[in-house]
Amino acid sequence: MSKLTATATCTAHAAVVEKTGQVVPQLLLAQRVAWLAGLARDLTADLVAARWNAADLDALACGVGPDGRALPAKGWMAVRRLGWGTSLAPGVHVCDRVVRCAQEQAARSLRLALHRRALVTAIVATWPANSRARTDAEWQALRAVLPDGATPAQIRNRTRQIAAYRDEHHTFPADLTDLEQPPTVAAQIVLAAADRQLVTLQRTGDRRACVRVRLPLVACPASAKEWAWHMLPLALPPTVPPQATLCTPTLRVRKGRVRVDLPFQIPIGFAPATGHRVGVGFDWGCNTLLTGVTGRLTNDGRVISDGRPLTYDATGVSAKLHRLRSEREQLAAKHRHVERLLAGLTPVDPRFPALSRAYEVLGLEHERVCARIRHLNHALAWSAARWVADQAIAAGATVIYLEDLATLEARGRRGRANARLSGQVRGQVIEAIRHLAAKHTIAVVTVPARGTSKYCPRCGDGTSVLKHCPAPDRVAEQGWAWAYCPVCGLSCDRDWAAAERILARGLLGQDLTRTHRATGVRTIGKVVEGNVARARRTRRPTRAARRARRTRTDLPPRPAARDRSKMRPTPKRPTRAQNRHSANDPTTSSHVPDRRTVPAPFPAGSGQRPAGQAPQAPRPPAGRTGLARDSQHRTGFHRVAATPVLTLGEYGAAPHGHARPTCRESSGKHRESQTLSWNIVSASIR
């Protein structure tokens, strides 16, 4: 067993002073927390700025203190062993635990800079003749000195940064401190480095907790009398299970409210990196965000797919995000233009007040658009991740294979498509998938992306090149969405074929899976090609075929022919008007689905409603008032078309001596497992 750590953001609406019993309202509580976070930020910023030089970074990177002992893993202890002190303004009294929290935050910022520093040093030491196209020998020399865990995207970004510095200063940077300014410090207090003298945390119920923390009563406390213990009751979100272990939180102020970032740990099982037999593979797309397939690895090393594509189409959400990004860029351009105009005016100019108001309005509107983009990206990422986890659970998969697009470049004729892909929330989706999959002991592995859409997954083991066309009936034309193989005749969606190849690379190359020690991210760096076969499911015989199998003596008499002269509907059957009326009634409609579609409906019990369209109230009759919701009004996360979550039984070649169950025999088990799976995955969104 291992532990999964996550963070839940709570809001402290009020507090109680422990000594006097005084109730502190929300605004006053936010002010006092802001004072504490401001004191910690000043200490952290001074420490980071004072140690932002090559000598101090070398001392931190070597991992050995002045006394010859190894530096501790805790940041504040390492800072104190190095002898790096902090100081506040004269007359300000701060306890040692607040200083400890500031030192911990400063140590984390400096240690994060060490990885960037190693990247810059390695790239400068092996600078190629052409930074845009390194040779094989230059790549080998660079990989030999790169730090562990360096991704191609980091190499590309640092190379561009160094090239821009060289073009401006006509020399290479000597260190990271020449290339970057000291990191910006956030106004927050990391209470994880404190002890009971500054903060305590206690769980008071399944959905309640209480944080006891010392806060200053004034902006610049001069003595210990100007500090007091405050009790902050918290309402835990439904994503925190009752059996979770709560950890020391971080306090900050956001829009006049006290935000409590509360980490918690839940026990999970260990997902092995190898030994997988059933897996799902997903390919990234432009309009269709994710396209996946389910496959099984046989004993003879073959990969057999169930022949059913899984699609998560977020075209409407992507279009909305694209419009919001365009609006954000326009607002930013106007904001910069007004700023340039204000720089050339004096406050006594009559145009200055109007331009100042326009500058403030544009800045506020830009922040609002950015917030909408962030919220929509967050909802899209977790909705897609929940759908991926649902599909893996329903299929009984033990591994999820994703396409690694860290080397995606917006160049050539496909520049616009790659730019749209780069604007999507792939990173958030992957992190959300890893989080949800870990709860169900499912491994998440990324495979190389090169050639997944180029070669045929059915024949040639990666040698048959697919022909891309607009549609299956327009094979002679050049297109994008459809794939056709001239060798084997494969004709299917482009992303479907790519998902099958991703699944094959993952199942066949799972012995080459590497796990990063620090992050636990699993990747397959080497391409292992293999063909994918699609299983043909047996269908129930038709009525004519069943009758043909019987003997003539067993044939029942054929029913009499129906009277073809009848021109009116049977009285027992509902008319068209009755059908239209019953379609609006969910209790009598024949169009009510018998299975859950994704996004999921709101669970009956407690918990957060998953992303999806909420049930709408019918429109009230004319002449009456009420909360009317028309068909165009939607709440929650909407405009997403996804493949329903269905559990599928065994498919492919049957083991020796065993017969596959027919549809009639497996229908009951199918419905039972399907209902159980939906009840499990719809309990909560995360």
XYZ file of C-alpha atoms in Angstrom:
686
model
C 0.000 0.000 0.000
C 1.047 3.586 -0.660
C -0.441 7.027 -0.065
C -1.954 9.506 -2.466
C -1.513 13.163 -1.493
C -3.947 15.790 -2.736
C -4.889 19.320 -1.705
C -8.377 20.626 -1.001
C -8.962 24.385 -0.908
C -11.265 25.428 1.932
C -12.558 28.834 3.005
C -12.469 30.167 6.544
C -15.480 32.486 6.856
C -14.908 33.480 10.485
C -12.775 32.771 13.541
C -12.936 32.871 17.317
C -10.234 34.325 19.555
C -9.394 31.535 21.978
C -8.635 33.701 24.990
C -11.566 36.119 24.895
C -14.140 34.212 22.841
C -14.524 37.153 20.447
C -15.962 36.283 17.036
C -13.745 37.627 14.257
C -15.727 38.352 11.060
C -14.514 37.440 7.617
C -13.060 40.826 6.637
C -11.109 41.231 9.874
C -9.897 37.640 9.704
C -8.682 38.165 6.126
C -6.832 41.286 7.256
C -5.026 39.471 10.064
C -4.104 36.527 7.848
C -2.819 39.007 5.239
C -0.604 40.589 7.908
C 0.872 37.191 8.780
C 1.360 36.242 5.099
C 2.949 39.643 4.426
C 5.488 39.175 7.223
C 6.419 35.730 5.888
C 6.650 37.056 2.309
C 9.021 39.865 3.316
C 11.295 37.417 5.135
C 11.262 34.985 2.195
C 11.888 37.656 -0.448
C 14.843 39.102 1.455
C 16.406 35.659 1.907
C 15.948 34.660 -1.752
C 17.301 37.968 -3.062
C 20.328 37.807 -0.759
C 21.235 34.257 -1.848
C 20.542 34.668 -5.573
C 24.185 34.277 -6.635
C 26.371 31.517 -7.988
C 28.322 30.903 -4.759
C 25.270 30.371 -2.553
C 23.536 28.218 -5.159
C 26.700 26.075 -5.341
C 26.641 25.690 -1.563
C 23.015 24.569 -1.660
C 23.569 22.246 -4.626
C 26.540 20.391 -3.099
C 24.320 19.152 -0.252
C 26.992 19.530 2.439
C 27.050 22.200 5.133
C 30.081 24.150 6.409
C 30.582 21.600 9.187
C 30.853 18.728 6.712
C 27.466 17.210 7.499
C 24.848 16.528 4.827
C 22.084 19.082 4.492
C 18.709 17.935 5.862
C 15.765 17.269 3.584
C 13.691 19.939 5.315
C 14.351 23.297 3.743
C 14.360 25.459 6.875
C 16.849 23.134 8.573
C 19.146 23.231 5.522
C 19.010 27.043 5.475
C 19.930 27.254 9.141
C 22.772 24.766 8.774
C 24.182 26.901 5.966
C 24.033 29.926 8.258
C 21.629 31.948 6.114
C 19.794 34.270 8.451
C 16.860 36.628 7.950
C 16.021 40.005 9.416
C 12.900 42.153 9.769
C 12.358 45.855 10.213
C 13.366 47.200 13.646
C 10.620 47.035 16.233
C 8.684 44.139 14.625
C 8.232 41.069 16.810
C 7.901 37.726 15.013
C 8.153 34.342 16.688
C 10.746 31.828 15.548
C 8.107 29.568 13.932
C 7.109 32.286 11.468
C 10.770 32.688 10.527
C 10.973 28.937 10.093
C 8.016 28.972 7.664
C 9.629 31.778 5.656
C 12.914 29.874 5.469
C 11.097 26.757 4.279
C 9.426 28.669 1.440
C 12.745 30.281 0.470
C 14.530 26.920 0.438
C 11.862 25.449 -1.830
C 12.238 28.326 -4.309
C 16.020 28.023 -4.389
C 15.956 24.243 -4.750
C 13.573 24.522 -7.679
C 16.034 26.920 -9.287
C 18.810 24.322 -9.050
C 17.135 22.152 -11.700
C 16.831 25.090 -14.092
C 20.427 26.001 -13.348
C 21.651 22.517 -14.243
C 19.720 22.685 -17.526
C 21.235 26.042 -18.453
C 24.745 24.870 -17.588
C 24.397 21.695 -19.669
C 22.976 23.499 -22.721
C 25.623 26.236 -22.640
C 28.430 23.680 -22.263
C 27.221 21.705 -25.314
C 25.952 24.579 -27.479
C 25.458 23.249 -31.033
C 26.472 24.854 -34.296
C 22.777 25.169 -35.184
C 20.511 25.490 -32.123
C 17.407 24.597 -34.174
C 18.764 21.290 -35.504
C 21.277 19.390 -33.399
C 23.160 16.465 -34.896
C 23.144 12.995 -33.358
C 26.574 13.543 -31.837
C 25.467 16.857 -30.325
C 22.351 15.230 -28.857
C 24.455 12.467 -27.290
C 26.818 15.018 -25.766
C 23.886 16.998 -24.367
C 22.142 13.965 -22.884
C 25.340 12.933 -21.149
C 25.382 16.108 -19.011
C 21.648 16.785 -18.623
C 20.113 16.415 -15.150
C 17.773 13.543 -14.430
C 14.194 14.155 -15.480
C 14.856 16.781 -18.152
C 12.101 16.764 -20.779
C 12.419 17.777 -24.451
C 10.121 20.736 -23.822
C 12.433 22.058 -21.095
C 15.452 21.639 -23.368
C 13.712 23.506 -26.182
C 12.533 26.372 -23.965
C 15.899 26.867 -22.260
C 17.665 26.787 -25.623
C 15.444 29.581 -26.901
C 15.989 31.579 -23.704
C 19.762 31.275 -23.980
C 19.687 32.153 -27.683
C 17.677 35.317 -26.942
C 20.162 36.306 -24.218
C 23.095 35.728 -26.574
C 21.499 37.815 -29.320
C 20.966 40.689 -26.891
C 24.251 40.620 -24.947
C 26.478 38.918 -27.588
C 27.707 36.406 -25.034
C 26.441 33.349 -23.186
C 25.083 33.660 -19.631
C 27.584 32.673 -16.978
C 24.894 31.320 -14.657
C 21.159 31.170 -14.108
C 21.394 34.339 -12.010
C 22.424 36.248 -15.158
C 19.565 34.769 -17.151
C 16.754 35.270 -14.619
C 15.809 37.604 -11.815
C 15.118 36.238 -8.309
C 11.858 34.260 -8.169
C 8.706 36.095 -7.148
C 7.471 35.144 -3.685
C 3.749 34.659 -3.076
C 1.990 36.189 -0.077
C 1.271 33.004 1.865
C 2.347 31.252 5.037
C 3.529 27.635 4.690
C 2.539 26.202 8.059
C 3.993 22.764 7.229
C 7.317 23.911 8.708
C 5.737 25.024 12.012
C 4.858 23.052 15.124
C 2.264 23.299 17.909
C 3.615 26.663 19.020
C 2.154 28.259 15.874
C -0.550 25.953 14.474
C -2.576 22.848 15.325
C -5.084 20.944 13.189
C -7.921 18.772 14.446
C -10.703 16.957 12.622
C -14.062 17.478 14.340
C -16.234 15.334 12.044
C -16.527 13.706 8.658
C -17.028 17.099 7.011
C -15.591 19.436 9.642
C -12.113 20.453 10.806
C -10.622 23.212 12.964
C -7.329 25.070 12.493
C -5.838 26.745 15.565
C -3.229 29.345 14.574
C -1.544 32.402 16.084
C -2.286 35.599 14.160
C -1.048 39.159 14.646
C -3.545 41.720 15.924
C -1.792 44.630 14.158
C 0.153 45.026 10.939
C 3.530 45.423 12.701
C 3.376 43.638 16.079
C 5.896 45.007 18.556
C 5.597 42.291 21.227
C 4.121 38.892 21.926
C 1.029 40.542 23.452
C -0.038 41.620 19.972
C -0.387 37.988 18.872
C -3.412 35.821 19.724
C -4.661 32.279 19.109
C -7.540 32.027 16.625
C -9.852 29.059 16.017
C -10.763 28.709 12.329
C -13.614 26.209 11.691
C -13.524 24.675 8.209
C -16.088 22.824 6.116
C -14.314 20.072 4.209
C -15.308 19.536 0.564
C -16.783 16.179 -0.471
C -13.515 15.277 -2.221
C -11.929 14.662 1.206
C -13.008 11.164 2.347
C -13.640 10.488 6.030
C -10.663 8.111 6.268
C -8.215 10.699 4.871
C -5.328 11.943 7.005
C -5.224 15.743 7.182
C -1.878 17.566 6.982
C -0.800 21.048 8.051
C -2.300 23.632 5.681
C -1.115 26.809 3.950
C -2.922 30.102 4.540
C -3.409 32.864 1.968
C -5.890 35.606 1.129
C -7.759 35.575 -2.176
C -10.332 38.259 -3.070
C -10.993 39.196 0.525
C -11.405 35.613 1.742
C -9.098 33.362 3.700
C -8.162 30.345 1.622
C -6.863 27.276 3.435
C -4.947 24.879 1.172
C -5.402 21.672 3.128
C -3.320 18.652 2.030
C -4.693 15.215 2.804
C -3.503 11.651 2.262
C -5.518 8.551 1.409
C -4.203 4.972 1.230
C -4.094 3.459 -2.251
C -2.811 0.255 -3.776
C 0.373 -0.057 -5.789
C -0.055 -0.106 -9.568
C 2.747 -2.173 -11.157
C 4.547 -0.871 -14.216
C 4.603 -4.232 -16.044
C 2.517 -7.369 -16.314
C -0.529 -5.721 -17.883
C -2.930 -7.728 -20.034
C -5.819 -5.293 -20.556
C -5.235 -1.613 -21.227
C -6.727 1.462 -22.847
C -4.891 3.860 -25.144
C -5.849 7.458 -25.922
C -4.785 9.832 -28.661
C -5.011 13.631 -28.515
C -6.955 15.481 -31.191
C -8.096 18.963 -32.168
C -11.896 18.823 -32.204
C -12.143 15.434 -30.497
C -10.077 15.998 -27.395
C -9.500 12.291 -26.688
C -9.986 9.182 -28.798
C -9.288 5.814 -27.227
C -9.527 2.070 -27.655
C -9.548 -0.927 -25.329
C -7.156 -3.786 -26.052
C -5.941 -7.082 -24.688
C -2.481 -8.670 -24.882
C -2.692 -12.399 -25.668
C -0.295 -15.086 -24.543
C 1.331 -15.256 -27.978
C 2.194 -11.518 -27.943
C -0.702 -10.238 -30.060
C -2.736 -7.122 -29.315
C -6.473 -7.487 -29.949
C -8.798 -4.502 -29.760
C -12.493 -4.770 -29.010
C -13.258 -2.811 -32.196
C -15.082 0.035 -30.441
C -13.735 3.623 -30.504
C -14.052 5.808 -27.409
C -14.395 9.517 -28.122
C -14.581 12.600 -25.935
C -15.692 15.425 -28.217
C -15.280 18.879 -26.653
C -15.751 20.911 -29.830
C -18.127 23.402 -28.202
C -15.878 23.953 -25.206
C -12.794 24.309 -27.429
C -14.568 26.919 -29.548
C -15.525 28.821 -26.400
C -11.933 28.722 -25.154
C -10.659 29.893 -28.534
C -13.012 32.898 -28.449
C -12.003 33.739 -24.890
C -8.293 33.572 -25.788
C -8.852 35.914 -28.728
C -10.709 38.314 -26.457
C -7.916 38.110 -23.893
C -5.279 38.963 -26.516
C -7.310 41.940 -27.758
C -7.764 43.268 -24.227
C -4.050 42.854 -23.525
C -3.135 44.754 -26.710
C -5.512 47.616 -25.809
C -4.147 47.661 -22.257
C -0.563 48.009 -23.499
C -1.594 50.722 -25.968
C -3.287 52.799 -23.258
C -0.237 52.304 -21.031
C 2.014 53.732 -23.750
C -0.335 56.692 -24.155
C -0.300 57.385 -20.411
C 3.491 57.292 -20.364
C 3.567 60.278 -22.694
C 1.093 62.385 -20.692
C 1.284 64.333 -17.454
C -1.375 64.266 -14.697
C -2.390 67.839 -15.544
C -3.294 66.870 -19.100
C -7.118 66.841 -19.606
C -6.899 63.468 -21.346
C -5.149 61.785 -18.419
C -8.258 61.031 -16.236
C -10.197 59.370 -19.061
C -7.214 57.269 -20.110
C -6.575 56.284 -16.484
C -10.138 55.043 -16.092
C -9.892 53.141 -19.385
C -6.613 51.606 -18.211
C -8.215 50.329 -15.004
C -11.308 48.997 -16.772
C -9.236 47.136 -19.376
C -7.045 45.594 -16.677
C -10.054 44.446 -14.666
C -11.768 42.971 -17.727
C -8.547 41.178 -18.703
C -8.380 39.559 -15.264
C -12.009 38.443 -15.536
C -11.465 36.821 -18.934
C -8.354 35.055 -17.624
C -10.370 33.738 -14.665
C -13.074 32.407 -17.009
C -10.440 30.631 -19.080
C -8.887 29.067 -15.982
C -12.228 27.873 -14.635
C -13.285 26.430 -17.990
C -9.932 24.683 -18.419
C -10.237 23.206 -14.943
C -13.755 21.898 -15.605
C -12.748 20.477 -18.993
C -9.653 18.766 -17.600
C -11.424 17.026 -14.730
C -14.430 16.069 -16.839
C -12.179 14.435 -19.458
C -10.091 12.735 -16.764
C -13.206 11.361 -15.052
C -14.404 9.982 -18.387
C -11.035 8.297 -19.045
C -11.014 6.737 -15.581
C -14.610 5.543 -16.055
C -13.750 3.834 -19.325
C -10.689 2.125 -17.831
C -12.640 0.878 -14.801
C -15.524 -0.390 -16.907
C -13.169 -2.251 -19.262
C -11.238 -3.845 -16.388
C -7.986 -2.247 -17.577
C -4.939 -2.050 -15.339
C -3.053 0.565 -17.365
C -3.819 3.743 -19.327
C -1.487 4.671 -22.183
C -1.334 8.308 -23.272
C 0.458 10.033 -26.096
C 3.491 12.044 -25.011
C 3.325 15.344 -26.904
C 6.167 17.144 -25.137
C 7.935 17.607 -28.493
C 4.910 19.090 -30.268
C 5.941 22.029 -32.445
C 3.744 24.511 -34.323
C 5.578 24.468 -37.635
C 4.907 23.717 -41.297
C 1.478 23.293 -42.858
C 0.078 21.875 -39.644
C 1.085 24.926 -37.627
C -2.463 26.047 -36.950
C -3.559 22.587 -35.833
C -0.545 22.181 -33.561
C -1.121 25.649 -32.157
C -4.698 24.654 -31.261
C -3.388 21.495 -29.625
C -0.842 23.518 -27.646
C -3.639 25.760 -26.375
C -5.547 22.850 -24.896
C -5.263 21.663 -21.326
C -3.335 18.479 -21.944
C -1.100 18.937 -18.911
C -4.039 19.401 -16.563
C -5.838 16.425 -18.105
C -2.818 14.154 -17.632
C -2.342 15.197 -14.006
C -6.043 14.668 -13.311
C -5.938 11.234 -14.973
C -2.952 10.224 -12.843
C -4.767 11.365 -9.706
C -8.014 9.517 -10.462
C -6.291 6.396 -11.788
C -4.165 6.088 -8.656
C -7.330 5.781 -6.548
C -8.313 2.668 -8.513
C -4.778 1.173 -8.740
C -4.469 1.854 -12.469
C -1.075 2.749 -13.930
C -0.684 5.725 -16.306
C 2.156 5.515 -18.845
C 3.102 7.854 -21.703
C 4.451 6.446 -24.985
C 6.323 8.163 -27.855
C 4.081 10.157 -30.154
C 6.146 10.116 -33.348
C 4.521 8.136 -36.144
C 1.322 7.173 -34.341
C -0.857 8.823 -37.013
C 1.449 8.014 -39.904
C 1.589 4.224 -40.007
C -1.143 1.607 -40.260
C -2.006 -0.228 -37.016
C -3.258 -3.300 -38.910
C -0.333 -4.320 -41.118
C 3.372 -3.844 -41.648
C 4.527 -3.298 -38.028
C 5.008 0.405 -38.610
C 6.037 0.276 -42.286
C 2.722 0.782 -44.101
C 2.110 4.501 -44.460
C -1.485 5.644 -44.122
C -3.109 7.965 -46.616
C -5.042 10.787 -44.992
C -8.191 11.992 -46.734
C -11.252 14.075 -45.826
C -13.773 11.190 -45.802
C -13.983 7.482 -46.700
C -15.666 8.275 -50.022
C -12.967 10.815 -50.989
C -9.852 8.665 -50.788
C -8.187 10.337 -53.787
C -8.190 13.776 -52.100
C -5.718 15.114 -49.561
C -7.256 15.576 -46.120
C -6.835 15.220 -42.403
C -9.669 13.470 -40.561
C -9.778 10.025 -42.236
C -7.095 7.348 -42.620
C -6.882 4.799 -45.425
C -4.280 2.057 -45.884
C -3.606 1.120 -49.531
C -2.044 -2.218 -48.467
C -4.673 -3.823 -46.214
C -7.622 -1.565 -47.009
C -8.062 -0.204 -43.492
C -10.502 2.730 -43.489
C -11.226 4.441 -40.172
C -10.922 7.697 -38.283
C -7.395 9.045 -38.066
C -7.409 9.379 -34.270
C -8.868 5.880 -33.892
C -5.963 4.384 -35.826
C -3.486 6.433 -33.786
C -5.052 5.257 -30.517
C -4.648 1.619 -31.584
C -0.974 2.185 -32.344
C -0.489 3.923 -28.981
C -2.085 0.945 -27.237
C 0.147 -1.478 -29.132
C 3.294 0.478 -28.267
C 2.324 0.452 -24.612
C 1.364 -3.214 -24.209
C 4.244 -4.548 -26.308
C 6.859 -2.219 -24.798
C 5.755 -2.305 -21.158
C 9.013 -3.999 -20.131
C 10.787 -0.753 -21.113
C 8.730 1.390 -18.723
C 10.804 3.806 -16.648
C 9.576 5.424 -13.419
C 10.945 8.774 -12.325
C 12.089 8.605 -8.718
C 11.047 12.080 -7.661
C 7.716 12.457 -9.459
C 6.683 8.831 -10.061
C 5.856 9.592 -13.718
C 6.084 6.513 -15.931
C 7.211 6.731 -19.538
C 8.251 4.431 -22.364
C 11.084 6.029 -24.303
C 11.651 3.362 -26.970
C 9.206 2.574 -29.756
C 8.098 -1.072 -29.992
C 5.873 -1.595 -33.031
C 3.205 -4.224 -33.416
C -0.024 -4.795 -35.300
C -3.473 -4.554 -33.721
C -6.308 -6.899 -34.647
C -9.946 -5.994 -34.102
C -12.148 -8.677 -32.598
C -15.368 -9.559 -34.380
C -18.178 -10.040 -31.924
C -20.693 -12.778 -32.608
C -24.184 -11.495 -33.233
C -27.424 -13.189 -32.374
C -28.818 -15.086 -35.352
C -31.650 -13.451 -37.165
C -35.197 -14.721 -36.989
C -34.974 -16.280 -40.438
C -31.773 -18.104 -39.523
C -33.280 -19.494 -36.337
C -36.302 -20.751 -38.234
C -34.051 -22.375 -40.851
C -32.255 -24.378 -38.171
C -35.434 -26.081 -37.025
C -36.890 -29.193 -38.597
C -40.105 -29.043 -40.555
C -41.950 -30.937 -37.840
C -40.920 -28.324 -35.259
C -42.022 -25.367 -37.324
C -44.951 -23.554 -35.704
C -47.764 -22.406 -37.943
C -47.081 -19.090 -39.644
C -49.337 -16.337 -38.311
C -52.064 -14.984 -40.513
C -51.280 -12.039 -42.731
C -52.190 -8.619 -41.433
C -55.063 -6.721 -42.984
C -53.280 -4.301 -45.333
C -56.433 -2.273 -45.906
C -56.357 -0.789 -42.432
C -55.596 2.934 -42.652
C -55.749 3.927 -38.980
C -53.425 3.149 -36.070
C -54.189 0.371 -33.645
C -56.084 1.750 -30.625
C -53.633 0.190 -28.168
C -50.705 2.022 -29.748
C -50.150 5.670 -28.777
C -50.564 8.271 -31.486
C -47.886 10.718 -32.558
C -49.291 13.456 -30.345
C -49.190 11.103 -27.358
C -45.583 10.177 -28.183
C -44.597 13.841 -28.264
C -46.320 14.414 -24.934
C -44.701 11.391 -23.288
C -41.252 12.333 -24.573
C -41.339 15.380 -22.294
C -42.253 13.233 -19.303
C -39.155 11.363 -18.032
C -41.344 8.780 -16.258
C -43.249 7.645 -19.369
C -40.904 8.507 -22.230
C -39.625 5.689 -24.404
C -36.444 7.692 -25.044
C -35.127 7.453 -21.489
C -31.639 5.911 -21.760
C -31.057 2.605 -20.046
C -27.401 3.386 -19.347
C -25.472 6.325 -17.947
C -23.813 8.631 -20.406
C -20.796 10.786 -19.704
C -20.824 13.353 -18.102
C -22.491 11.666 -15.149
C -25.735 12.777 -13.489
C -25.804 14.135 -9.973
C -25.574 11.329 -7.383
C -28.461 10.943 -4.969
C -26.288 11.041 -1.853
C -23.889 13.651 -0.590
C -21.024 14.797 -2.731
C -20.150 17.193 -5.482
C -22.150 17.007 -8.702
C -19.919 15.736 -11.506
C -19.504 17.784 -14.636
C -22.548 17.585 -16.828
C -25.904 19.108 -17.609
C -28.078 19.400 -14.530
C -31.699 18.234 -14.743
C -33.870 21.125 -15.851
C -37.284 22.011 -14.511
C -40.099 22.054 -17.077
C -41.401 25.362 -18.350
C -44.400 26.558 -16.274
C -47.719 27.001 -18.046
C -48.729 30.355 -19.446
C -49.950 32.813 -16.847
C -47.939 31.251 -13.989
C -44.652 32.315 -12.464
C -41.787 30.144 -11.347
C -38.199 29.168 -12.011
C -38.664 28.432 -15.681
C -35.777 26.835 -17.546
C -36.021 26.676 -21.294
C -34.277 24.102 -23.451
C -31.415 26.486 -24.226
C -30.598 27.234 -20.591
C -27.883 24.939 -19.243
C -26.090 24.697 -15.952
C -22.819 23.048 -15.053
C -20.354 21.812 -17.650
C -22.044 21.263 -20.992
C -21.637 20.845 -24.748
C -19.524 17.683 -24.468
C -20.339 14.527 -26.437
C -18.668 11.421 -25.061
C -18.941 7.683 -25.598
C -21.125 6.016 -22.924
C -19.341 3.961 -20.279
C -20.108 0.293 -21.007
C -18.568 -2.797 -19.470
C -17.419 -5.306 -22.078
C -16.763 -8.963 -21.402
C -14.137 -11.233 -22.881
C -13.300 -10.744 -26.532
C -10.763 -12.015 -28.999
C -9.558 -15.586 -29.292
C -10.999 -17.858 -26.589
C -8.596 -19.830 -24.383
C -8.082 -23.461 -25.277
C -10.925 -25.601 -24.017
C -13.217 -22.684 -23.168
C -16.077 -21.305 -25.207
C -17.146 -17.701 -25.277
C -20.559 -17.050 -23.712
C -23.270 -16.131 -26.135
C -25.150 -12.862 -25.957
C -28.120 -14.553 -24.267
C -25.923 -16.108 -21.562
C -23.858 -13.001 -20.806
C -26.604 -10.381 -20.945
C -27.533 -10.666 -17.260
C -23.935 -10.479 -16.058
C -23.331 -7.590 -18.400
C -26.183 -5.561 -16.965
C -25.184 -6.397 -13.383
C -21.530 -5.387 -13.811
C -22.554 -2.342 -15.821
C -24.826 -1.054 -13.047
C -22.185 -1.743 -10.398
C -19.558 0.149 -12.371
C -21.810 3.171 -12.833
C -22.617 3.273 -9.123
C -18.929 3.217 -8.273
C -17.727 5.865 -10.683
C -20.630 8.257 -10.144
C -20.075 8.541 -6.402
C -17.830 11.590 -6.814
C -16.066 13.487 -9.567
C -12.598 13.011 -8.079
